[in-house]
Amino acid sequence: MAVVLEKGEAHEAGFETSLAMRQITLNVNSALDGVGLTAGVAACLAEAGIPCNMVAAYHHVHIFVPAGLADRALQLLISLQGDSARAMRNVDGQ
């Protein structure tokens, strides 16, 4: 079972809350049996030394990163998005 709670709710329920996390949501339609999306995102963040926990669904991918690293993680993901868009244009010949 996985539970995603606000920090106050988690604390009240007796869960460990010492590591504050921030949520970044990718609004993508990803196939539940698809390969590579979460791996690519996790690898990008890992290369920068940013740990992450991924929750993948059909219309969204939620990425949880330590709160102090959230701004840097978002910058990296925006850059990755731009790189992916450029790569797709090159594949399509545009």
PDB file of N, CA and C in Angstrom:
ATOM      1  N   MET A   1       0.843  -1.170   0.000  1.00  0.00           N
ATOM      2  CA  MET A   1       0.000   0.000   0.000  1.00  0.00           C
ATOM      3  C   MET A   1       0.891   1.237   0.000  1.00  0.00           C
ATOM      4  N   ALA A   2       0.535   2.191  -0.801  1.00  0.00           N
ATOM      5  CA  ALA A   2       1.234   3.468  -0.839  1.00  0.00           C
ATOM      6  C   ALA A   2       0.273   4.562  -0.406  1.00  0.00           C
ATOM      7  N   VAL A   3       0.764   5.493   0.386  1.00  0.00           N
ATOM      8  CA  VAL A   3      -0.057   6.591   0.869  1.00  0.00           C
ATOM      9  C   VAL A   3       0.707   7.890   0.645  1.00  0.00           C
ATOM     10  N   VAL A   4       0.060   8.863   0.040  1.00  0.00           N
ATOM     11  CA  VAL A   4       0.645  10.187  -0.141  1.00  0.00           C
ATOM     12  C   VAL A   4      -0.183  11.147   0.692  1.00  0.00           C
ATOM     13  N   LEU A   5       0.471  11.768   1.680  1.00  0.00           N
ATOM     14  CA  LEU A   5      -0.222  12.647   2.622  1.00  0.00           C
ATOM     15  C   LEU A   5       0.489  13.980   2.749  1.00  0.00           C
ATOM     16  N   GLU A   6      -0.263  14.989   3.140  1.00  0.00           N
ATOM     17  CA  GLU A   6       0.357  16.250   3.555  1.00  0.00           C
ATOM     18  C   GLU A   6       1.192  15.956   4.798  1.00  0.00           C
ATOM     19  N   LYS A   7       2.236  16.736   5.016  1.00  0.00           N
ATOM     20  CA  LYS A   7       3.152  16.477   6.123  1.00  0.00           C
ATOM     21  C   LYS A   7       2.425  16.428   7.470  1.00  0.00           C
ATOM     22  N   GLY A   8       1.517  17.350   7.719  1.00  0.00           N
ATOM     23  CA  GLY A   8       0.791  17.366   8.988  1.00  0.00           C
ATOM     24  C   GLY A   8      -0.039  16.111   9.193  1.00  0.00           C
ATOM     25  N   GLU A   9      -0.702  15.675   8.141  1.00  0.00           N
ATOM     26  CA  GLU A   9      -1.502  14.451   8.224  1.00  0.00           C
ATOM     27  C   GLU A   9      -0.612  13.230   8.467  1.00  0.00           C
ATOM     28  N   ALA A  10       0.531  13.192   7.799  1.00  0.00           N
ATOM     29  CA  ALA A  10       1.456  12.064   7.979  1.00  0.00           C
ATOM     30  C   ALA A  10       1.981  12.028   9.408  1.00  0.00           C
ATOM     31  N   HIS A  11       2.314  13.187   9.941  1.00  0.00           N
ATOM     32  CA  HIS A  11       2.820  13.267  11.318  1.00  0.00           C
ATOM     33  C   HIS A  11       1.750  12.778  12.305  1.00  0.00           C
ATOM     34  N   GLU A  12       0.530  13.251  12.127  1.00  0.00           N
ATOM     35  CA  GLU A  12      -0.575  12.834  13.003  1.00  0.00           C
ATOM     36  C   GLU A  12      -0.830  11.330  12.930  1.00  0.00           C
ATOM     37  N   ALA A  13      -0.588  10.738  11.765  1.00  0.00           N
ATOM     38  CA  ALA A  13      -0.809   9.302  11.593  1.00  0.00           C
ATOM     39  C   ALA A  13       0.371   8.467  12.082  1.00  0.00           C
ATOM     40  N   GLY A  14       1.430   9.149  12.528  1.00  0.00           N
ATOM     41  CA  GLY A  14       2.575   8.431  13.077  1.00  0.00           C
ATOM     42  C   GLY A  14       3.647   8.059  12.076  1.00  0.00           C
ATOM     43  N   PHE A  15       3.588   8.629  10.874  1.00  0.00           N
ATOM     44  CA  PHE A  15       4.603   8.347   9.868  1.00  0.00           C
ATOM     45  C   PHE A  15       5.818   9.251  10.049  1.00  0.00           C
ATOM     46  N   GLU A  16       6.961   8.784   9.593  1.00  0.00           N
ATOM     47  CA  GLU A  16       8.209   9.560   9.617  1.00  0.00           C
ATOM     48  C   GLU A  16       8.036  10.786   8.725  1.00  0.00           C
ATOM     49  N   THR A  17       8.370  11.968   9.239  1.00  0.00           N
ATOM     50  CA  THR A  17       8.181  13.201   8.459  1.00  0.00           C
ATOM     51  C   THR A  17       9.414  14.096   8.469  1.00  0.00           C
ATOM     52  N   SER A  18      10.564  13.542   8.798  1.00  0.00           N
ATOM     53  CA  SER A  18      11.749  14.394   8.923  1.00  0.00           C
ATOM     54  C   SER A  18      12.272  14.900   7.576  1.00  0.00           C
ATOM     55  N   LEU A  19      11.992  14.207   6.489  1.00  0.00           N
ATOM     56  CA  LEU A  19      12.457  14.645   5.177  1.00  0.00           C
ATOM     57  C   LEU A  19      11.285  15.256   4.411  1.00  0.00           C
ATOM     58  N   ALA A  20      11.271  16.575   4.347  1.00  0.00           N
ATOM     59  CA  ALA A  20      10.207  17.264   3.615  1.00  0.00           C
ATOM     60  C   ALA A  20      10.406  17.056   2.117  1.00  0.00           C
ATOM     61  N   MET A  21       9.346  16.650   1.437  1.00  0.00           N
ATOM     62  CA  MET A  21       9.396  16.399   0.003  1.00  0.00           C
ATOM     63  C   MET A  21       8.473  17.373  -0.717  1.00  0.00           C
ATOM     64  N   ARG A  22       8.815  17.666  -1.963  1.00  0.00           N
ATOM     65  CA  ARG A  22       7.956  18.481  -2.828  1.00  0.00           C
ATOM     66  C   ARG A  22       7.509  17.628  -3.994  1.00  0.00           C
ATOM     67  N   GLN A  23       6.327  17.898  -4.490  1.00  0.00           N
ATOM     68  CA  GLN A  23       5.763  17.153  -5.606  1.00  0.00           C
ATOM     69  C   GLN A  23       5.893  17.956  -6.888  1.00  0.00           C
ATOM     70  N   ILE A  24       6.417  17.319  -7.916  1.00  0.00           N
ATOM     71  CA  ILE A  24       6.446  17.874  -9.269  1.00  0.00           C
ATOM     72  C   ILE A  24       5.589  16.943 -10.109  1.00  0.00           C
ATOM     73  N   THR A  25       4.646  17.499 -10.849  1.00  0.00           N
ATOM     74  CA  THR A  25       3.759  16.672 -11.661  1.00  0.00           C
ATOM     75  C   THR A  25       4.047  16.890 -13.138  1.00  0.00           C
ATOM     76  N   LEU A  26       4.285  15.797 -13.846  1.00  0.00           N
ATOM     77  CA  LEU A  26       4.405  15.836 -15.300  1.00  0.00           C
ATOM     78  C   LEU A  26       3.030  15.526 -15.869  1.00  0.00           C
ATOM     79  N   ASN A  27       2.475  16.438 -16.620  1.00  0.00           N
ATOM     80  CA  ASN A  27       1.159  16.229 -17.231  1.00  0.00           C
ATOM     81  C   ASN A  27       1.361  15.579 -18.592  1.00  0.00           C
ATOM     82  N   VAL A  28       1.466  14.276 -18.582  1.00  0.00           N
ATOM     83  CA  VAL A  28       1.697  13.514 -19.806  1.00  0.00           C
ATOM     84  C   VAL A  28       0.737  12.343 -19.845  1.00  0.00           C
ATOM     85  N   ASN A  29       0.367  11.943 -21.042  1.00  0.00           N
ATOM     86  CA  ASN A  29      -0.382  10.696 -21.207  1.00  0.00           C
ATOM     87  C   ASN A  29       0.653   9.610 -21.444  1.00  0.00           C
ATOM     88  N   SER A  30       0.921   8.857 -20.410  1.00  0.00           N
ATOM     89  CA  SER A  30       1.933   7.811 -20.528  1.00  0.00           C
ATOM     90  C   SER A  30       1.259   6.449 -20.442  1.00  0.00           C
ATOM     91  N   ALA A  31       1.673   5.561 -21.313  1.00  0.00           N
ATOM     92  CA  ALA A  31       1.123   4.205 -21.295  1.00  0.00           C
ATOM     93  C   ALA A  31       1.565   3.521 -20.010  1.00  0.00           C
ATOM     94  N   LEU A  32       0.627   2.868 -19.364  1.00  0.00           N
ATOM     95  CA  LEU A  32       0.959   2.190 -18.118  1.00  0.00           C
ATOM     96  C   LEU A  32       1.942   1.055 -18.342  1.00  0.00           C
ATOM     97  N   ASP A  33       2.018   0.536 -19.563  1.00  0.00           N
ATOM     98  CA  ASP A  33       2.990  -0.510 -19.871  1.00  0.00           C
ATOM     99  C   ASP A  33       4.167   0.044 -20.677  1.00  0.00           C
ATOM    100  N   GLY A  34       4.273   1.368 -20.745  1.00  0.00           N
ATOM    101  CA  GLY A  34       5.358   2.007 -21.476  1.00  0.00           C
ATOM    102  C   GLY A  34       6.699   1.827 -20.766  1.00  0.00           C
ATOM    103  N   VAL A  35       7.760   1.959 -21.525  1.00  0.00           N
ATOM    104  CA  VAL A  35       9.106   1.775 -20.993  1.00  0.00           C
ATOM    105  C   VAL A  35       9.925   3.043 -21.226  1.00  0.00           C
ATOM    106  N   GLY A  36      10.548   3.540 -20.178  1.00  0.00           N
ATOM    107  CA  GLY A  36      11.538   4.583 -20.347  1.00  0.00           C
ATOM    108  C   GLY A  36      11.245   5.956 -19.798  1.00  0.00           C
ATOM    109  N   LEU A  37       9.982   6.349 -19.696  1.00  0.00           N
ATOM    110  CA  LEU A  37       9.691   7.711 -19.244  1.00  0.00           C
ATOM    111  C   LEU A  37      10.203   7.960 -17.830  1.00  0.00           C
ATOM    112  N   THR A  38       9.759   7.163 -16.885  1.00  0.00           N
ATOM    113  CA  THR A  38      10.194   7.394 -15.500  1.00  0.00           C
ATOM    114  C   THR A  38      11.680   7.114 -15.349  1.00  0.00           C
ATOM    115  N   ALA A  39      12.208   6.153 -16.100  1.00  0.00           N
ATOM    116  CA  ALA A  39      13.643   5.867 -16.032  1.00  0.00           C
ATOM    117  C   ALA A  39      14.449   7.065 -16.521  1.00  0.00           C
ATOM    118  N   GLY A  40      14.015   7.690 -17.603  1.00  0.00           N
ATOM    119  CA  GLY A  40      14.721   8.860 -18.130  1.00  0.00           C
ATOM    120  C   GLY A  40      14.700  10.030 -17.169  1.00  0.00           C
ATOM    121  N   VAL A  41      13.541  10.263 -16.563  1.00  0.00           N
ATOM    122  CA  VAL A  41      13.415  11.352 -15.593  1.00  0.00           C
ATOM    123  C   VAL A  41      14.269  11.065 -14.366  1.00  0.00           C
ATOM    124  N   ALA A  42      14.183   9.849 -13.842  1.00  0.00           N
ATOM    125  CA  ALA A  42      14.976   9.482 -12.662  1.00  0.00           C
ATOM    126  C   ALA A  42      16.465   9.569 -12.951  1.00  0.00           C
ATOM    127  N   ALA A  43      16.888   9.147 -14.146  1.00  0.00           N
ATOM    128  CA  ALA A  43      18.307   9.215 -14.502  1.00  0.00           C
ATOM    129  C   ALA A  43      18.786  10.655 -14.577  1.00  0.00           C
ATOM    130  N   CYS A  44      17.974  11.531 -15.145  1.00  0.00           N
ATOM    131  CA  CYS A  44      18.322  12.960 -15.231  1.00  0.00           C
ATOM    132  C   CYS A  44      18.555  13.530 -13.842  1.00  0.00           C
ATOM    133  N   LEU A  45      17.634  13.233 -12.930  1.00  0.00           N
ATOM    134  CA  LEU A  45      17.764  13.747 -11.564  1.00  0.00           C
ATOM    135  C   LEU A  45      18.928  13.074 -10.835  1.00  0.00           C
ATOM    136  N   ALA A  46      19.123  11.783 -11.040  1.00  0.00           N
ATOM    137  CA  ALA A  46      20.218  11.064 -10.376  1.00  0.00           C
ATOM    138  C   ALA A  46      21.571  11.618 -10.790  1.00  0.00           C
ATOM    139  N   GLU A  47      21.723  11.965 -12.066  1.00  0.00           N
ATOM    140  CA  GLU A  47      22.984  12.541 -12.541  1.00  0.00           C
ATOM    141  C   GLU A  47      23.318  13.833 -11.806  1.00  0.00           C
ATOM    142  N   ALA A  48      22.294  14.536 -11.348  1.00  0.00           N
ATOM    143  CA  ALA A  48      22.492  15.789 -10.608  1.00  0.00           C
ATOM    144  C   ALA A  48      22.521  15.555  -9.097  1.00  0.00           C
ATOM    145  N   GLY A  49      22.461  14.288  -8.678  1.00  0.00           N
ATOM    146  CA  GLY A  49      22.491  13.975  -7.251  1.00  0.00           C
ATOM    147  C   GLY A  49      21.192  14.259  -6.531  1.00  0.00           C
ATOM    148  N   ILE A  50      20.089  14.244  -7.267  1.00  0.00           N
ATOM    149  CA  ILE A  50      18.779  14.528  -6.676  1.00  0.00           C
ATOM    150  C   ILE A  50      17.991  13.219  -6.550  1.00  0.00           C
ATOM    151  N   PRO A  51      17.726  12.769  -5.322  1.00  0.00           N
ATOM    152  CA  PRO A  51      16.922  11.562  -5.162  1.00  0.00           C
ATOM    153  C   PRO A  51      15.465  11.853  -5.496  1.00  0.00           C
ATOM    154  N   CYS A  52      14.769  10.831  -5.973  1.00  0.00           N
ATOM    155  CA  CYS A  52      13.360  11.027  -6.298  1.00  0.00           C
ATOM    156  C   CYS A  52      12.573   9.747  -6.069  1.00  0.00           C
ATOM    157  N   ASN A  53      11.304   9.932  -5.839  1.00  0.00           N
ATOM    158  CA  ASN A  53      10.343   8.839  -5.754  1.00  0.00           C
ATOM    159  C   ASN A  53       9.280   9.129  -6.805  1.00  0.00           C
ATOM    160  N   MET A  54       9.008   8.141  -7.649  1.00  0.00           N
ATOM    161  CA  MET A  54       8.092   8.321  -8.761  1.00  0.00           C
ATOM    162  C   MET A  54       6.765   7.610  -8.485  1.00  0.00           C
ATOM    163  N   VAL A  55       5.673   8.284  -8.852  1.00  0.00           N
ATOM    164  CA  VAL A  55       4.352   7.673  -8.829  1.00  0.00           C
ATOM    165  C   VAL A  55       3.779   7.897 -10.224  1.00  0.00           C
ATOM    166  N   ALA A  56       3.710   6.832 -10.997  1.00  0.00           N
ATOM    167  CA  ALA A  56       3.270   6.950 -12.389  1.00  0.00           C
ATOM    168  C   ALA A  56       1.819   6.517 -12.530  1.00  0.00           C
ATOM    169  N   ALA A  57       1.080   7.274 -13.338  1.00  0.00           N
ATOM    170  CA  ALA A  57      -0.305   6.950 -13.649  1.00  0.00           C
ATOM    171  C   ALA A  57      -0.531   7.259 -15.128  1.00  0.00           C
ATOM    172  N   TYR A  58      -1.754   7.107 -15.601  1.00  0.00           N
ATOM    173  CA  TYR A  58      -2.033   7.271 -17.024  1.00  0.00           C
ATOM    174  C   TYR A  58      -1.912   8.724 -17.498  1.00  0.00           C
ATOM    175  N   HIS A  59      -2.450   9.672 -16.751  1.00  0.00           N
ATOM    176  CA  HIS A  59      -2.440  11.067 -17.185  1.00  0.00           C
ATOM    177  C   HIS A  59      -1.384  11.918 -16.494  1.00  0.00           C
ATOM    178  N   HIS A  60      -0.723  11.391 -15.494  1.00  0.00           N
ATOM    179  CA  HIS A  60       0.262  12.170 -14.748  1.00  0.00           C
ATOM    180  C   HIS A  60       1.383  11.265 -14.261  1.00  0.00           C
ATOM    181  N   VAL A  61       2.530  11.860 -14.088  1.00  0.00           N
ATOM    182  CA  VAL A  61       3.625  11.227 -13.358  1.00  0.00           C
ATOM    183  C   VAL A  61       3.975  12.206 -12.244  1.00  0.00           C
ATOM    184  N   HIS A  62       3.909  11.739 -11.022  1.00  0.00           N
ATOM    185  CA  HIS A  62       4.243  12.576  -9.878  1.00  0.00           C
ATOM    186  C   HIS A  62       5.650  12.208  -9.414  1.00  0.00           C
ATOM    187  N   ILE A  63       6.459  13.228  -9.226  1.00  0.00           N
ATOM    188  CA  ILE A  63       7.838  13.035  -8.794  1.00  0.00           C
ATOM    189  C   ILE A  63       7.985  13.735  -7.451  1.00  0.00           C
ATOM    190  N   PHE A  64       8.451  13.014  -6.463  1.00  0.00           N
ATOM    191  CA  PHE A  64       8.673  13.588  -5.139  1.00  0.00           C
ATOM    192  C   PHE A  64      10.167  13.708  -4.922  1.00  0.00           C
ATOM    193  N   VAL A  65      10.614  14.931  -4.639  1.00  0.00           N
ATOM    194  CA  VAL A  65      12.031  15.216  -4.415  1.00  0.00           C
ATOM    195  C   VAL A  65      12.180  15.953  -3.093  1.00  0.00           C
ATOM    196  N   PRO A  66      13.360  15.884  -2.470  1.00  0.00           N
ATOM    197  CA  PRO A  66      13.567  16.646  -1.238  1.00  0.00           C
ATOM    198  C   PRO A  66      13.265  18.129  -1.474  1.00  0.00           C
ATOM    199  N   ALA A  67      12.578  18.746  -0.534  1.00  0.00           N
ATOM    200  CA  ALA A  67      12.112  20.125  -0.700  1.00  0.00           C
ATOM    201  C   ALA A  67      13.236  21.089  -1.067  1.00  0.00           C
ATOM    202  N   GLY A  68      14.383  20.931  -0.469  1.00  0.00           N
ATOM    203  CA  GLY A  68      15.497  21.838  -0.744  1.00  0.00           C
ATOM    204  C   GLY A  68      16.081  21.705  -2.139  1.00  0.00           C
ATOM    205  N   LEU A  69      15.740  20.638  -2.845  1.00  0.00           N
ATOM    206  CA  LEU A  69      16.257  20.406  -4.190  1.00  0.00           C
ATOM    207  C   LEU A  69      15.188  20.557  -5.269  1.00  0.00           C
ATOM    208  N   ALA A  70      13.986  20.943  -4.879  1.00  0.00           N
ATOM    209  CA  ALA A  70      12.861  20.992  -5.817  1.00  0.00           C
ATOM    210  C   ALA A  70      13.062  22.003  -6.936  1.00  0.00           C
ATOM    211  N   ASP A  71      13.567  23.184  -6.635  1.00  0.00           N
ATOM    212  CA  ASP A  71      13.763  24.189  -7.685  1.00  0.00           C
ATOM    213  C   ASP A  71      14.774  23.704  -8.716  1.00  0.00           C
ATOM    214  N   ARG A  72      15.870  23.118  -8.251  1.00  0.00           N
ATOM    215  CA  ARG A  72      16.898  22.586  -9.160  1.00  0.00           C
ATOM    216  C   ARG A  72      16.318  21.439  -9.989  1.00  0.00           C
ATOM    217  N   ALA A  73      15.554  20.562  -9.364  1.00  0.00           N
ATOM    218  CA  ALA A  73      14.940  19.446 -10.083  1.00  0.00           C
ATOM    219  C   ALA A  73      14.018  19.962 -11.179  1.00  0.00           C
ATOM    220  N   LEU A  74      13.225  20.963 -10.871  1.00  0.00           N
ATOM    221  CA  LEU A  74      12.312  21.524 -11.865  1.00  0.00           C
ATOM    222  C   LEU A  74      13.083  22.122 -13.038  1.00  0.00           C
ATOM    223  N   GLN A  75      14.166  22.834 -12.754  1.00  0.00           N
ATOM    224  CA  GLN A  75      15.002  23.394 -13.826  1.00  0.00           C
ATOM    225  C   GLN A  75      15.531  22.292 -14.737  1.00  0.00           C
ATOM    226  N   LEU A  76      16.009  21.213 -14.136  1.00  0.00           N
ATOM    227  CA  LEU A  76      16.537  20.102 -14.917  1.00  0.00           C
ATOM    228  C   LEU A  76      15.458  19.456 -15.781  1.00  0.00           C
ATOM    229  N   LEU A  77      14.266  19.302 -15.227  1.00  0.00           N
ATOM    230  CA  LEU A  77      13.184  18.669 -15.981  1.00  0.00           C
ATOM    231  C   LEU A  77      12.703  19.551 -17.128  1.00  0.00           C
ATOM    232  N   ILE A  78      12.698  20.849 -16.922  1.00  0.00           N
ATOM    233  CA  ILE A  78      12.336  21.772 -18.008  1.00  0.00           C
ATOM    234  C   ILE A  78      13.376  21.682 -19.122  1.00  0.00           C
ATOM    235  N   SER A  79      14.643  21.590 -18.743  1.00  0.00           N
ATOM    236  CA  SER A  79      15.708  21.437 -19.731  1.00  0.00           C
ATOM    237  C   SER A  79      15.575  20.109 -20.474  1.00  0.00           C
ATOM    238  N   LEU A  80      15.275  19.038 -19.736  1.00  0.00           N
ATOM    239  CA  LEU A  80      15.077  17.723 -20.352  1.00  0.00           C
ATOM    240  C   LEU A  80      13.915  17.760 -21.339  1.00  0.00           C
ATOM    241  N   GLN A  81      12.856  18.468 -20.988  1.00  0.00           N
ATOM    242  CA  GLN A  81      11.702  18.596 -21.874  1.00  0.00           C
ATOM    243  C   GLN A  81      12.118  19.279 -23.177  1.00  0.00           C
ATOM    244  N   GLY A  82      12.900  20.341 -23.073  1.00  0.00           N
ATOM    245  CA  GLY A  82      13.370  21.043 -24.269  1.00  0.00           C
ATOM    246  C   GLY A  82      14.253  20.158 -25.129  1.00  0.00           C
ATOM    247  N   ASP A  83      15.145  19.398 -24.479  1.00  0.00           N
ATOM    248  CA  ASP A  83      16.018  18.477 -25.215  1.00  0.00           C
ATOM    249  C   ASP A  83      15.194  17.431 -25.954  1.00  0.00           C
ATOM    250  N   SER A  84      14.155  16.912 -25.296  1.00  0.00           N
ATOM    251  CA  SER A  84      13.300  15.885 -25.902  1.00  0.00           C
ATOM    252  C   SER A  84      12.533  16.453 -27.093  1.00  0.00           C
ATOM    253  N   ALA A  85      12.036  17.677 -26.947  1.00  0.00           N
ATOM    254  CA  ALA A  85      11.288  18.306 -28.041  1.00  0.00           C
ATOM    255  C   ALA A  85      12.197  18.526 -29.246  1.00  0.00           C
ATOM    256  N   ARG A  86      13.431  18.968 -29.003  1.00  0.00           N
ATOM    257  CA  ARG A  86      14.384  19.172 -30.104  1.00  0.00           C
ATOM    258  C   ARG A  86      14.709  17.842 -30.785  1.00  0.00           C
ATOM    259  N   ALA A  87      14.883  16.801 -29.991  1.00  0.00           N
ATOM    260  CA  ALA A  87      15.195  15.477 -30.538  1.00  0.00           C
ATOM    261  C   ALA A  87      14.047  14.977 -31.412  1.00  0.00           C
ATOM    262  N   MET A  88      12.812  15.192 -30.972  1.00  0.00           N
ATOM    263  CA  MET A  88      11.653  14.748 -31.737  1.00  0.00           C
ATOM    264  C   MET A  88      11.548  15.526 -33.064  1.00  0.00           C
ATOM    265  N   ARG A  89      11.856  16.817 -33.040  1.00  0.00           N
ATOM    266  CA  ARG A  89      11.832  17.594 -34.286  1.00  0.00           C
ATOM    267  C   ARG A  89      12.881  17.067 -35.254  1.00  0.00           C
ATOM    268  N   ASN A  90      14.045  16.681 -34.742  1.00  0.00           N
ATOM    269  CA  ASN A  90      15.106  16.131 -35.595  1.00  0.00           C
ATOM    270  C   ASN A  90      14.697  14.795 -36.195  1.00  0.00           C
ATOM    271  N   VAL A  91      14.004  13.976 -35.416  1.00  0.00           N
ATOM    272  CA  VAL A  91      13.528  12.681 -35.914  1.00  0.00           C
ATOM    273  C   VAL A  91      12.480  12.884 -37.000  1.00  0.00           C
ATOM    274  N   ASP A  92      11.609  13.853 -36.786  1.00  0.00           N
ATOM    275  CA  ASP A  92      10.544  14.126 -37.744  1.00  0.00           C
ATOM    276  C   ASP A  92      11.045  14.902 -38.967  1.00  0.00           C
ATOM    277  N   GLY A  93      12.295  15.356 -38.942  1.00  0.00           N
ATOM    278  CA  GLY A  93      12.861  16.086 -40.057  1.00  0.00           C
ATOM    279  C   GLY A  93      12.414  17.519 -40.155  1.00  0.00           C
ATOM    280  N   GLN A  94      12.007  18.083 -39.038  1.00  0.00           N
ATOM    281  CA  GLN A  94      11.536  19.487 -39.068  1.00  0.00           C
ATOM    282  C   GLN A  94      12.544  20.401 -38.432  1.00  0.00           C
TER     283      GLN A  94
END
